[in-house]
Coordinates of C-alpha atoms and ligand atoms in Angstrom, one line a residue:
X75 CA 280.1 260.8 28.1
X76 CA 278.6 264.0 29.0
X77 CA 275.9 266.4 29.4
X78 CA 275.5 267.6 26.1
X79 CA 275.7 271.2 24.3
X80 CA 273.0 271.7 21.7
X81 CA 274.6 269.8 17.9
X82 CA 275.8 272.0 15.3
X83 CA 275.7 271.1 11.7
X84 CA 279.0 271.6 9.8
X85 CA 279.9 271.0 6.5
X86 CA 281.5 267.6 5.1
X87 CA 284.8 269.4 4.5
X88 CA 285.2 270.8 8.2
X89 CA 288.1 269.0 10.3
X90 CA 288.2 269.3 13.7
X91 CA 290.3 268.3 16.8
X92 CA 287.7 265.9 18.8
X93 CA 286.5 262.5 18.1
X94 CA 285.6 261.8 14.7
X95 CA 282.8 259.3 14.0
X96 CA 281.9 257.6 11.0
X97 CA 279.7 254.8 9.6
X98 CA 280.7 252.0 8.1
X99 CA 279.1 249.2 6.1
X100 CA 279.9 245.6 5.6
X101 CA 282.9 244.8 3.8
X102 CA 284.4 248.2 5.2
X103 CA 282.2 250.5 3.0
X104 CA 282.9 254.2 3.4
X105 CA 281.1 256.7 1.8
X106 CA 282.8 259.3 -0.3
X107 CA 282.7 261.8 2.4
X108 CA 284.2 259.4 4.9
X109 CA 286.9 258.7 2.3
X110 CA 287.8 261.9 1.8
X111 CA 288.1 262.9 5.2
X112 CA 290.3 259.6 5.6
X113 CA 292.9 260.1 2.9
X114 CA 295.5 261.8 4.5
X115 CA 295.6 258.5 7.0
X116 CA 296.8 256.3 3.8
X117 CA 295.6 252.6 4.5
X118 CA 295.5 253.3 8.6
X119 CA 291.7 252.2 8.1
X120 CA 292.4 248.8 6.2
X121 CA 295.1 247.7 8.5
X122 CA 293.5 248.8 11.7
X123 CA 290.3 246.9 10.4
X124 CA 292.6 243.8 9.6
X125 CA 294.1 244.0 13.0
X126 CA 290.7 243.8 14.3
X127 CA 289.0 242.1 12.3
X128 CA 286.4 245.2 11.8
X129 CA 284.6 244.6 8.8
X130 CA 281.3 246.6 9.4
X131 CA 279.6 244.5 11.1
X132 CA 276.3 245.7 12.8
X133 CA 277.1 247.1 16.4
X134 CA 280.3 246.3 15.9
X135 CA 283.4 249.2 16.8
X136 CA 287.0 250.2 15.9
X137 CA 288.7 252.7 17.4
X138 CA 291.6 254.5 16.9
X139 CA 293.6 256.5 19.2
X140 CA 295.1 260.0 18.1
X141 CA 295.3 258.7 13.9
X142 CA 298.1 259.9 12.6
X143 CA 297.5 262.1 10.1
X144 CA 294.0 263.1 11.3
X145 CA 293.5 266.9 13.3
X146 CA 290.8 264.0 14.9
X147 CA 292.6 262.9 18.6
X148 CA 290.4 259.5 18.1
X149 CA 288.5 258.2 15.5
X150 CA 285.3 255.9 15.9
X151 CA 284.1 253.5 12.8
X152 CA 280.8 252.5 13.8
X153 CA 279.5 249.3 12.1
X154 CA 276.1 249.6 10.5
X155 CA 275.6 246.3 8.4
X156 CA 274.6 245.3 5.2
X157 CA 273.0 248.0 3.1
X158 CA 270.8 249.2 6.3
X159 CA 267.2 251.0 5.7
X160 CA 267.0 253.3 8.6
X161 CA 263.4 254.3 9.8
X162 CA 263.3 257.6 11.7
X163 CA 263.7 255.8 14.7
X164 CA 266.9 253.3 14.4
X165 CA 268.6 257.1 13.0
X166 CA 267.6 258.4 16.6
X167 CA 269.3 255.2 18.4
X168 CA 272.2 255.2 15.8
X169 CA 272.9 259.1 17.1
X170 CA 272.9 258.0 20.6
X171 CA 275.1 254.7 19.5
X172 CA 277.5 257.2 18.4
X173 CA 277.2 259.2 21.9
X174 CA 278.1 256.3 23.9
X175 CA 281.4 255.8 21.9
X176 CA 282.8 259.3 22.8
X177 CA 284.5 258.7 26.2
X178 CA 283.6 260.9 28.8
X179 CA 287.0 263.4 29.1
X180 CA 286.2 264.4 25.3
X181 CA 284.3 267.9 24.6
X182 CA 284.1 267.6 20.9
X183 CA 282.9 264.5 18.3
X184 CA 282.2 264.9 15.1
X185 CA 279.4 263.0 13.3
X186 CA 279.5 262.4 9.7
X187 CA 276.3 261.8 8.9
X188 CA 276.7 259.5 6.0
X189 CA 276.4 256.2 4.9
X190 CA 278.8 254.1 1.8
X191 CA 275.6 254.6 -0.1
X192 CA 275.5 258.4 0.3
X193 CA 274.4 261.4 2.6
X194 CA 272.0 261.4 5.3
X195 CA 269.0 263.5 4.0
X196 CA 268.3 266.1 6.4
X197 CA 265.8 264.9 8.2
X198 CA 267.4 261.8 8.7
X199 CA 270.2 264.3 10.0
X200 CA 268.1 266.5 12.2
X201 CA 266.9 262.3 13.7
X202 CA 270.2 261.7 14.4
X203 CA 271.4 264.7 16.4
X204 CA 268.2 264.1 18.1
X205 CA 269.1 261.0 19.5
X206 CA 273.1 262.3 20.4
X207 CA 271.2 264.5 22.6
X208 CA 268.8 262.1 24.5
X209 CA 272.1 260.2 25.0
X210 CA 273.8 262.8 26.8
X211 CA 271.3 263.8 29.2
X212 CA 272.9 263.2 33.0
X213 CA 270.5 264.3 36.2
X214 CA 273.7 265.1 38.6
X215 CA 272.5 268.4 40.1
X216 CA 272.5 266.8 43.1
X217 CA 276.6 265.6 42.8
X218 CA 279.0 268.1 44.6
X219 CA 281.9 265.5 44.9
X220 CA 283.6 263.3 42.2
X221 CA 285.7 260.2 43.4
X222 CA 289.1 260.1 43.1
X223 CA 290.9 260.8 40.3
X224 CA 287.2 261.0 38.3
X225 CA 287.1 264.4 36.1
X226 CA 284.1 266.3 35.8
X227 CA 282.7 265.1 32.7
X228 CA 283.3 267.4 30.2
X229 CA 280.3 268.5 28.3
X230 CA 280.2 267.4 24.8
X231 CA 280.0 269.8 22.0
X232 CA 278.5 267.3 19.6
X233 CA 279.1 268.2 15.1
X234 CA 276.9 266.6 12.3
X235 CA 278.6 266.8 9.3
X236 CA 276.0 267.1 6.4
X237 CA 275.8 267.9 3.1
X238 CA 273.5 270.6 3.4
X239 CA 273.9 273.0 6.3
X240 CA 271.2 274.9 6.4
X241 CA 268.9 271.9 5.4
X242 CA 269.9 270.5 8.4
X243 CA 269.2 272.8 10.8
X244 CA 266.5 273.8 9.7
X245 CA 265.2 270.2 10.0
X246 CA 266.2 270.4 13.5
X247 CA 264.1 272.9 14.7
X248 CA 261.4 270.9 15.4
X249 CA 263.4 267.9 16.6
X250 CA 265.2 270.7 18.6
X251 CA 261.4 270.8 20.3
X252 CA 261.1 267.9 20.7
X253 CA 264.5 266.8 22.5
X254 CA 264.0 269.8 25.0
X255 CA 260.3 268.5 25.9
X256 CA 262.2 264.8 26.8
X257 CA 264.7 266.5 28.8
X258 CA 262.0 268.8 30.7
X259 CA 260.0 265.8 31.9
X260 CA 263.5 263.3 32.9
X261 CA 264.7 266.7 34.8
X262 CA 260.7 266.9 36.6
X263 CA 261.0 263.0 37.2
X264 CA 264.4 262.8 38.5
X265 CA 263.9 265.8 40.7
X266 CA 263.5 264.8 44.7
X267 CA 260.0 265.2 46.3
X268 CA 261.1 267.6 48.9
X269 CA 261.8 270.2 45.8
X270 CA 259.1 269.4 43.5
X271 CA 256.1 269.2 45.1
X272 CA 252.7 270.8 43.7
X273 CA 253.1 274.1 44.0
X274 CA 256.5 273.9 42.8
X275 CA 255.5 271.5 40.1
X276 CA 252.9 274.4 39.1
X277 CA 255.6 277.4 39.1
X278 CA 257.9 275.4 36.7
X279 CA 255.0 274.8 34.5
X280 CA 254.3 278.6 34.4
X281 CA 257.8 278.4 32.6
X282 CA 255.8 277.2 29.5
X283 CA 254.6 280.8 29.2
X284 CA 257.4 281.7 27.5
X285 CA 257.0 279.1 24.2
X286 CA 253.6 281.0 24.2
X287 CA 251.6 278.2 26.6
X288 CA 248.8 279.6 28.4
X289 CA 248.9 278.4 31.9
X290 CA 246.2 278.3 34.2
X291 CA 247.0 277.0 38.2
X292 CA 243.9 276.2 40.4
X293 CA 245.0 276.2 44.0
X294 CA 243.1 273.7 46.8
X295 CA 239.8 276.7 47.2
X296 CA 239.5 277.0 43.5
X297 CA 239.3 272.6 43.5
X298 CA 236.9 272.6 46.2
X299 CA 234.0 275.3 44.5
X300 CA 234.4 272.6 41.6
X301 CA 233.9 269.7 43.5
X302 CA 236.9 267.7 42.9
X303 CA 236.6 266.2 46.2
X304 CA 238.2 263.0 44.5
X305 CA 241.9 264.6 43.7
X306 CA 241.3 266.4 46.9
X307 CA 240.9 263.5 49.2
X308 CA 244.4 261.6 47.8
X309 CA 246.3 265.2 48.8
X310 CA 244.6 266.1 52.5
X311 CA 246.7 264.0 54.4
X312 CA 249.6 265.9 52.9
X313 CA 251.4 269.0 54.4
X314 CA 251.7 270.4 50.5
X315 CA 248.8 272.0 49.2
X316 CA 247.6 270.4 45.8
X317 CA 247.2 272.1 42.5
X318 CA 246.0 271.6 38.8
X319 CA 247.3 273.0 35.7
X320 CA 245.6 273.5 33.0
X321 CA 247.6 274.4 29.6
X322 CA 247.1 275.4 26.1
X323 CA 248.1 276.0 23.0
X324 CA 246.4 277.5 20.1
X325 CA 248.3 276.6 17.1
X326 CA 245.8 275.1 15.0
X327 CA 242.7 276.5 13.5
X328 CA 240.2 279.2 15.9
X329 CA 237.5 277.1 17.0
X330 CA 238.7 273.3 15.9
X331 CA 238.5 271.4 19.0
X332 CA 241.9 270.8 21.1
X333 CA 243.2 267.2 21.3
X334 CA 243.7 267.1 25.4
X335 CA 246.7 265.3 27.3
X336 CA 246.0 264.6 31.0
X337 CA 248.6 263.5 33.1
X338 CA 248.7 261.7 36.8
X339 CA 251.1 263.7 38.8
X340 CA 251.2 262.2 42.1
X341 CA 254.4 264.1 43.7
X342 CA 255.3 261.5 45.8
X343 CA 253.4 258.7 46.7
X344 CA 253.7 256.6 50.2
X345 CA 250.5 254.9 49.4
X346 CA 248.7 257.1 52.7
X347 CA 246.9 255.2 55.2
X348 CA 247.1 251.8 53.1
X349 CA 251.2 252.4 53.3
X350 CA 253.6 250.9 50.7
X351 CA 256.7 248.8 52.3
X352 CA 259.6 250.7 52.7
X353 CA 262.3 248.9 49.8
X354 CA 262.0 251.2 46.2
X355 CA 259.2 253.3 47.7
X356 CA 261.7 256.2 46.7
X357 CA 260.7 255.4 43.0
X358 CA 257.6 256.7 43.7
X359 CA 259.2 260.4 43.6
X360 CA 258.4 259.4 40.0
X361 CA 254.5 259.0 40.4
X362 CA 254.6 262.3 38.3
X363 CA 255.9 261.1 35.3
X364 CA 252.3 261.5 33.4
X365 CA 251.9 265.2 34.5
X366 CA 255.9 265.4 33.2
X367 CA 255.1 264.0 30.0
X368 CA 252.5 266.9 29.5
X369 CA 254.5 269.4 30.3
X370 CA 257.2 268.6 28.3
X371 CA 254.3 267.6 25.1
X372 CA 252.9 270.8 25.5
X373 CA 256.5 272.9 25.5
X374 CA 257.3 270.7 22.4
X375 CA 254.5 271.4 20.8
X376 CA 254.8 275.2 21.6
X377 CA 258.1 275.1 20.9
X378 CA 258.2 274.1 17.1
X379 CA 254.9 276.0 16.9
X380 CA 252.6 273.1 16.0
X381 CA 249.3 273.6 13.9
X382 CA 247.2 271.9 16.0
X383 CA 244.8 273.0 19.7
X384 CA 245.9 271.2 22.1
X385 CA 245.5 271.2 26.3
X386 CA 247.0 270.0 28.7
X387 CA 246.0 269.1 32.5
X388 CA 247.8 267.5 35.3
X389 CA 246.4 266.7 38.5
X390 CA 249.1 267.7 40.9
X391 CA 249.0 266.0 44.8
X392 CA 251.2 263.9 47.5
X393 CA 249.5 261.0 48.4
X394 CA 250.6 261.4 52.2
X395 CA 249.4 259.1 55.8
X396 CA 248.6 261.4 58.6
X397 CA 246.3 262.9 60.7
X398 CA 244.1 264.1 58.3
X399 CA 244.8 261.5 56.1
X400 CA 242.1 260.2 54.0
X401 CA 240.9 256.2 55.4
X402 CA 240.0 253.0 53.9
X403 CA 235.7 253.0 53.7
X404 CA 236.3 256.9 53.1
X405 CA 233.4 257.8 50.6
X406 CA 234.3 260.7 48.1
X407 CA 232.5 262.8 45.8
X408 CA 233.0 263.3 42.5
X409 CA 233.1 266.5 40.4
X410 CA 230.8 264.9 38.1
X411 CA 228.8 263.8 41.0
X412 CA 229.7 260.1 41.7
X413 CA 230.8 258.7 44.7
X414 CA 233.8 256.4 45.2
X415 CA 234.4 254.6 48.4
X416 CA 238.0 254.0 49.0
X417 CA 239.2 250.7 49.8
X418 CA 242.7 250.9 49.2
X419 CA 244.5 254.9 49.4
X420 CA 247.3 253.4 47.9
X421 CA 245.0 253.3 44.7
X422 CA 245.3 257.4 44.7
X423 CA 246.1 257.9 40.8
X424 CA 242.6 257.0 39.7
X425 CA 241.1 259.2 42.5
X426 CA 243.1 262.4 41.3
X427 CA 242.2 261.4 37.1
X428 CA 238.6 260.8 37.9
X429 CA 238.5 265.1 38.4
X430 CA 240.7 266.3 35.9
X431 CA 239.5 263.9 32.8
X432 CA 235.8 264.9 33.8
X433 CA 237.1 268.8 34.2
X434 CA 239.1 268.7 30.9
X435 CA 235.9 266.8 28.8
X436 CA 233.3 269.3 30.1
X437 CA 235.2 272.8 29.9
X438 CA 237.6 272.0 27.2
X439 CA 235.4 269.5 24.8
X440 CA 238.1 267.9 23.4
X441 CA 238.1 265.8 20.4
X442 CA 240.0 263.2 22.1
X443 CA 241.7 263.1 25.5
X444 CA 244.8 260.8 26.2
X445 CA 245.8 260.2 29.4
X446 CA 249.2 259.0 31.0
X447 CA 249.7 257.5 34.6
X448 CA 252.3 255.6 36.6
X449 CA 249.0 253.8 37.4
X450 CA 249.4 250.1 38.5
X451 CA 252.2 247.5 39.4
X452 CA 250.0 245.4 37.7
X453 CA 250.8 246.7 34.3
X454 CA 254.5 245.9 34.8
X455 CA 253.9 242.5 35.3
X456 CA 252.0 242.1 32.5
X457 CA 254.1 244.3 30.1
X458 CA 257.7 244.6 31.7
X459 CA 259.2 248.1 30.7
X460 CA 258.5 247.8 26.4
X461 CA 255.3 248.9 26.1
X462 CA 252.9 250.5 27.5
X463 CA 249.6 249.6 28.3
X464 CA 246.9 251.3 26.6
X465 CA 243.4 251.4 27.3
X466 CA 240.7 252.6 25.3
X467 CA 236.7 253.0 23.6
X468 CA 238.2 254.3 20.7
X469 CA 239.7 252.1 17.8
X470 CA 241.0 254.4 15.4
X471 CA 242.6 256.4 18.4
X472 CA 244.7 253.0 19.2
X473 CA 245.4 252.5 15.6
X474 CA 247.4 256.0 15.4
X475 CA 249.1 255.4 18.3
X476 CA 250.3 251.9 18.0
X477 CA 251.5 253.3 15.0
X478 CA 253.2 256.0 16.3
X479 CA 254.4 253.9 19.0
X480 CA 256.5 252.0 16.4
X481 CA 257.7 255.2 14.8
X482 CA 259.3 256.2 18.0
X483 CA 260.5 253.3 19.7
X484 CA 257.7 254.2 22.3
X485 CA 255.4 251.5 22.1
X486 CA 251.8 250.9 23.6
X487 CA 250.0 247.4 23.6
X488 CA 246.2 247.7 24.0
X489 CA 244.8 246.1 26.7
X490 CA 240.7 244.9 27.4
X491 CA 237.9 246.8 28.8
X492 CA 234.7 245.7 29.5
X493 CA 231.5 245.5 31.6
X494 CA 232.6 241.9 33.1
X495 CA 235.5 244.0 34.4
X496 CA 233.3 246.7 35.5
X497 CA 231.5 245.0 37.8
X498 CA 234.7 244.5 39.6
X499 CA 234.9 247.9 40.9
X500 CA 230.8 248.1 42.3
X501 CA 230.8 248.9 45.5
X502 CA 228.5 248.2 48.4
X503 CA 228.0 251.6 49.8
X504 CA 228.6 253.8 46.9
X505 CA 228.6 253.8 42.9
X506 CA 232.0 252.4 42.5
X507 CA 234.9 251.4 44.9
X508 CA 238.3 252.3 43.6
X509 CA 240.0 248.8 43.8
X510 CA 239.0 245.8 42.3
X511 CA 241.0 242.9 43.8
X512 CA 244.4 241.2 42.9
X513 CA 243.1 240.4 39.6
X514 CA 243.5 242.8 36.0
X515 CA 244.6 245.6 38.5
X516 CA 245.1 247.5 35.9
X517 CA 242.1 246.3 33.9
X518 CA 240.3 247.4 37.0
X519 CA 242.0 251.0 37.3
X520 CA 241.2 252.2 33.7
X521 CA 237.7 250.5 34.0
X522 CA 237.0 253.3 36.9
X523 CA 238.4 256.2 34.7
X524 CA 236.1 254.6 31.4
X525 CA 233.5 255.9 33.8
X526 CA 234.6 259.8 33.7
X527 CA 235.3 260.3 30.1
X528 CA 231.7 260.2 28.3
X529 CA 231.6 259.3 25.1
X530 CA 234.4 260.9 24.2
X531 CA 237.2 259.2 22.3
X532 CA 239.7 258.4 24.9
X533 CA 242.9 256.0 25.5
X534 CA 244.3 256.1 28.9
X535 CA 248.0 255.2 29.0
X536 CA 249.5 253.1 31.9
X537 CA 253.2 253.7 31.9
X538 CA 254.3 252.4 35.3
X539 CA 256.8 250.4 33.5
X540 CA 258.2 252.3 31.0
X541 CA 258.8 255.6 32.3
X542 CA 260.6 254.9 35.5
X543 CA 263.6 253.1 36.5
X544 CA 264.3 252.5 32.7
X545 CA 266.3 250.2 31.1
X546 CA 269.6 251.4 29.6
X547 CA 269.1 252.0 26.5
X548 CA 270.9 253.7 23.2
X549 CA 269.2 257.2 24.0
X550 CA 268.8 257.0 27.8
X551 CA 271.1 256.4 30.4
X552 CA 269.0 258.3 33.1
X553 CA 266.4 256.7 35.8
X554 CA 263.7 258.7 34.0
X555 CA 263.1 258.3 30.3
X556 CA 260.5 261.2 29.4
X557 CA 258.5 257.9 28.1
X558 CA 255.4 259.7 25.9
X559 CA 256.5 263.0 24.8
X560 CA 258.2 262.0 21.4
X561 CA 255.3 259.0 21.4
X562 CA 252.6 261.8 21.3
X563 CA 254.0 264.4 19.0
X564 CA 254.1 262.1 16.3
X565 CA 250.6 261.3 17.1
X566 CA 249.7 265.1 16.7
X567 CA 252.6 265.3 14.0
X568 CA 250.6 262.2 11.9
X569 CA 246.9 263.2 12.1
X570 CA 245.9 266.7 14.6
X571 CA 247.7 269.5 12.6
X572 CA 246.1 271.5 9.5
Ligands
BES812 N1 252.0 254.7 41.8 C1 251.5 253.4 42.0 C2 251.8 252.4 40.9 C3 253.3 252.2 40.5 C4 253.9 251.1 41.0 C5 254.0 253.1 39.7 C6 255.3 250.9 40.7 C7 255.3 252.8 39.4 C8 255.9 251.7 39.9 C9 250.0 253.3 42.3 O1 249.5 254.5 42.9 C10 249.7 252.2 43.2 O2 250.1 252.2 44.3 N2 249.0 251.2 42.7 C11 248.7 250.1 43.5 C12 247.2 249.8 43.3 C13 246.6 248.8 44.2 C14 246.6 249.4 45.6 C15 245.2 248.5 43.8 C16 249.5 248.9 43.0 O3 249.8 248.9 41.8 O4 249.9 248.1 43.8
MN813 MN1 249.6 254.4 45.0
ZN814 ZN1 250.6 256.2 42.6

């Protein structure tokens, strides 16, 4: 499989020389599409199926090499079950199912988007060719050799065959968006720290300009007149200057409120003074996967030109030991004016959120903020990589994203706040130390950023687990998944726009 072109949509009737995939029900149920397209072959299907005892089964395959008959060099039956119901999201993984059945030399598949029941409407299309693109995303900027006898892959010009063209694609558009904001924030993740560090992180933000984002950078003086000493502290020890970005976009009514996205976008992250062992600590050229999820939100939602305010803000640093490094029993201040002693620098994400949720709530007045952080270890052991942990004071806010969390496969699982965990993090010599012992770490993180939000509605995302080092799955093949972007424009999809 390859790096994908963007889909086309083509009409039932088109034949073409690439792989040819179809769906197929229980008891080897073709719809009449499928059977049309298959009638020149004669009863290849039937005896094919006998031969391997294909009946449709769920998950199940048969393939057949260069079908005679066919301008198709291989055709793919993919199995769906009994009469499935398909929810926006099973579409998604059933396009990137499909994906993973082209083999890697081919350059052209054709989906036909149909079931033995009928056509895919075409948003369930659009859903589809969303998910044959996820599938295809390779990071292999970094390969100049190929093994032995191993051909470049080629990259895949992926058809859906629909009833309705322009339907189709017009449906797409906004999934279009949306696959492109995924694919911005795995290419941020993936990238090395030695390229992507805050300033650069900051110039390929500016690239949101173009889909119409405003983008504001504030450079390390511009922190300091604010008082961010909090963010600043985690970067001083680094030989990269730190940034924040601030972006928005105006799509929804003059004047309503923005819905805010903050995002934790530690660079790299050697834990400073407090220093992380050496084995996987090159995972955490991912500690930026919040502040990537933003950024590709915010050119989604620019992208399909969604009715809704929204801003965006990432907190941009390298949590670095040296020098000038910040220590242990360090005491910072605030930009909203509390201090924080520092007990551990290894606990650096809630330092650098601290500034940029209290700079987002007073300059932007959101009417909700959502934050997302490769916060703790902590939350991985509690959660594993399927959900995310959410914190929050808001209960309708969790509502609407648990829900959209099962729309999109990208699911949170709210976690407990409270003042018995607060008094965790009290500190001796100032209001609040930033770690709170072995115990509901990541009770204990989001317990210190409760204190920088006000009282406005706010859910803070902890997505150690699930957006880094992810498990193989029908849309991702990649280290980095994008976790949150598709999670979050549902959310603003569901309930933010006009
Ligand atoms: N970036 C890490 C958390 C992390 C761990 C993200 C694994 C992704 C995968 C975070 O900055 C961190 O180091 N957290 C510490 C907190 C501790 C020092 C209180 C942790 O989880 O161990
Ligand atoms: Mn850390
Ligand atoms: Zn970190």
């Amino acid at each position: 499989m390859a790096d994908a072109r963007k889909p086309e949509f083509v009409s039932f009737a088109s034949r073409s020389s690439g792989v040819l995939v179809l769906f197929c029900e229980e008891g080897l149920k073709l719809g009449p599409a499928c059977r049309r397209a298959l009638a020149p072959t004669g009863d290849l299907l039937q005896r094919a199926a006998t031969a391997d005892r294909f009946t449709g089964k769920k998950g199940s395959t048969l393939e057949i090499v260069a079908p005679s008959g066919l301008a198709a060099n291989r055709l793919v039956v993919l199995g769906v079950g009994k009469a499935p119901r398909f929810k926006a999201h099973d579409l998604v993984k059933l396009g990137g199912a499909a994906v993973g059945k082209v083999p890697a030399a081919a350059s052209s598949a054709t989906i036909v988007a149909e079931l033995a029941s009928g056509a895919f409407k075409p948003d369930q299309s659009a859903e589809l060719a969303l998910g044959t693109q996820l599938r295809s995303y390779v990071f292999d900027r970094y390969k100049t050799k190929r093994k032995e006898g191993e051909e470049p892959p080629a990259k895949l010009q992926v058809s859906i065959a629909v009833a309705n063209v322009p339907a189709a694609q017009k449906a797409w558009r906004a999934r279009d968006a949306v696959a492109e904001g995924v694919i911005m924030a795995r290419d941020l993740i993936n990238e090395p720290a030695n390229v992507l560090y805050p300033e650069e992180f900051a110039r390929r933000a500016g690239a949101l300009k173009k889909a119409g984002v405003a983008v504001e950078v504030l450079d390390v003086a511009a922190m300091k007149k604010l008082g961010m000493n909090a963010l600043l502290g985690v970067g001083q020890g680094s030989r990269k200057d730190s940034r924040m970005v601030i972006m928005r976009w105006n799509g929804g009514k003059k004047g309503t409120p923005p819905i805010a996205f903050i995002g934790k976008g530690v660079c790299f992250d050697t834990g400073g003074i407090s220093i992380k062992p050496a084995a996987g600590m090159e995972d955490m050229k991912g500690d930026m996967a919040g502040a990537a999820c933003v950024v590709g939100l915010m050119h989604a939602l620019a992208s399909r030109r969604a009715r809704v305010n929204a801003v965006g803000a990432i907190g941009l640093v390298e949590n670095m030991p040296d020098g000038n490094a910040q220590r242990p029993g360090d005491i910072v201040k605030t930009m909203n004016g509390q201090t924080i002693e520092i007990i551990n620098t290894d606990a650096e994400g809630r330092l650098v959120l601290a500034d940029v949720l209290h700079y987002v709530n007073t300059r932007h007045k959101p009417r909700c903020m959502i934050d997302l952080a490769t916060l703790t270890g902590a939350i991985i052991v509690a959660l594993g990589q399927e959900y995310a942990g959410m914190f929050s004071n808001d209960d309708r806010l969790c509502d609407r994203l648990a829900k959209a969390g099962q729309a999109t496969g990208e699911r949170v699982w709210r976690m407990p706040l409270g003042p018995e965990y607060d008094k965790l993090i009290d500190s001796k010599f100032a209001d609040m130390k930033n770690t709170g012992g072995r115990w509901g770490g990541s009770i204990t993180a989001a317990q210190l950023l409760a204190r920088f939000v006000d009282k406005t509605p706010w859910a803070h995302l902890d997505i150690a687990g699930t957006a880094l080092g992810s498990p193989q799955t029908d849309i991702n093949k990649s280290w980095s998944s994008g976790w949150g972007v598709r999670l979050l424009n549902q959310l603003v999809l569901d309930h933010y726009e006009r």
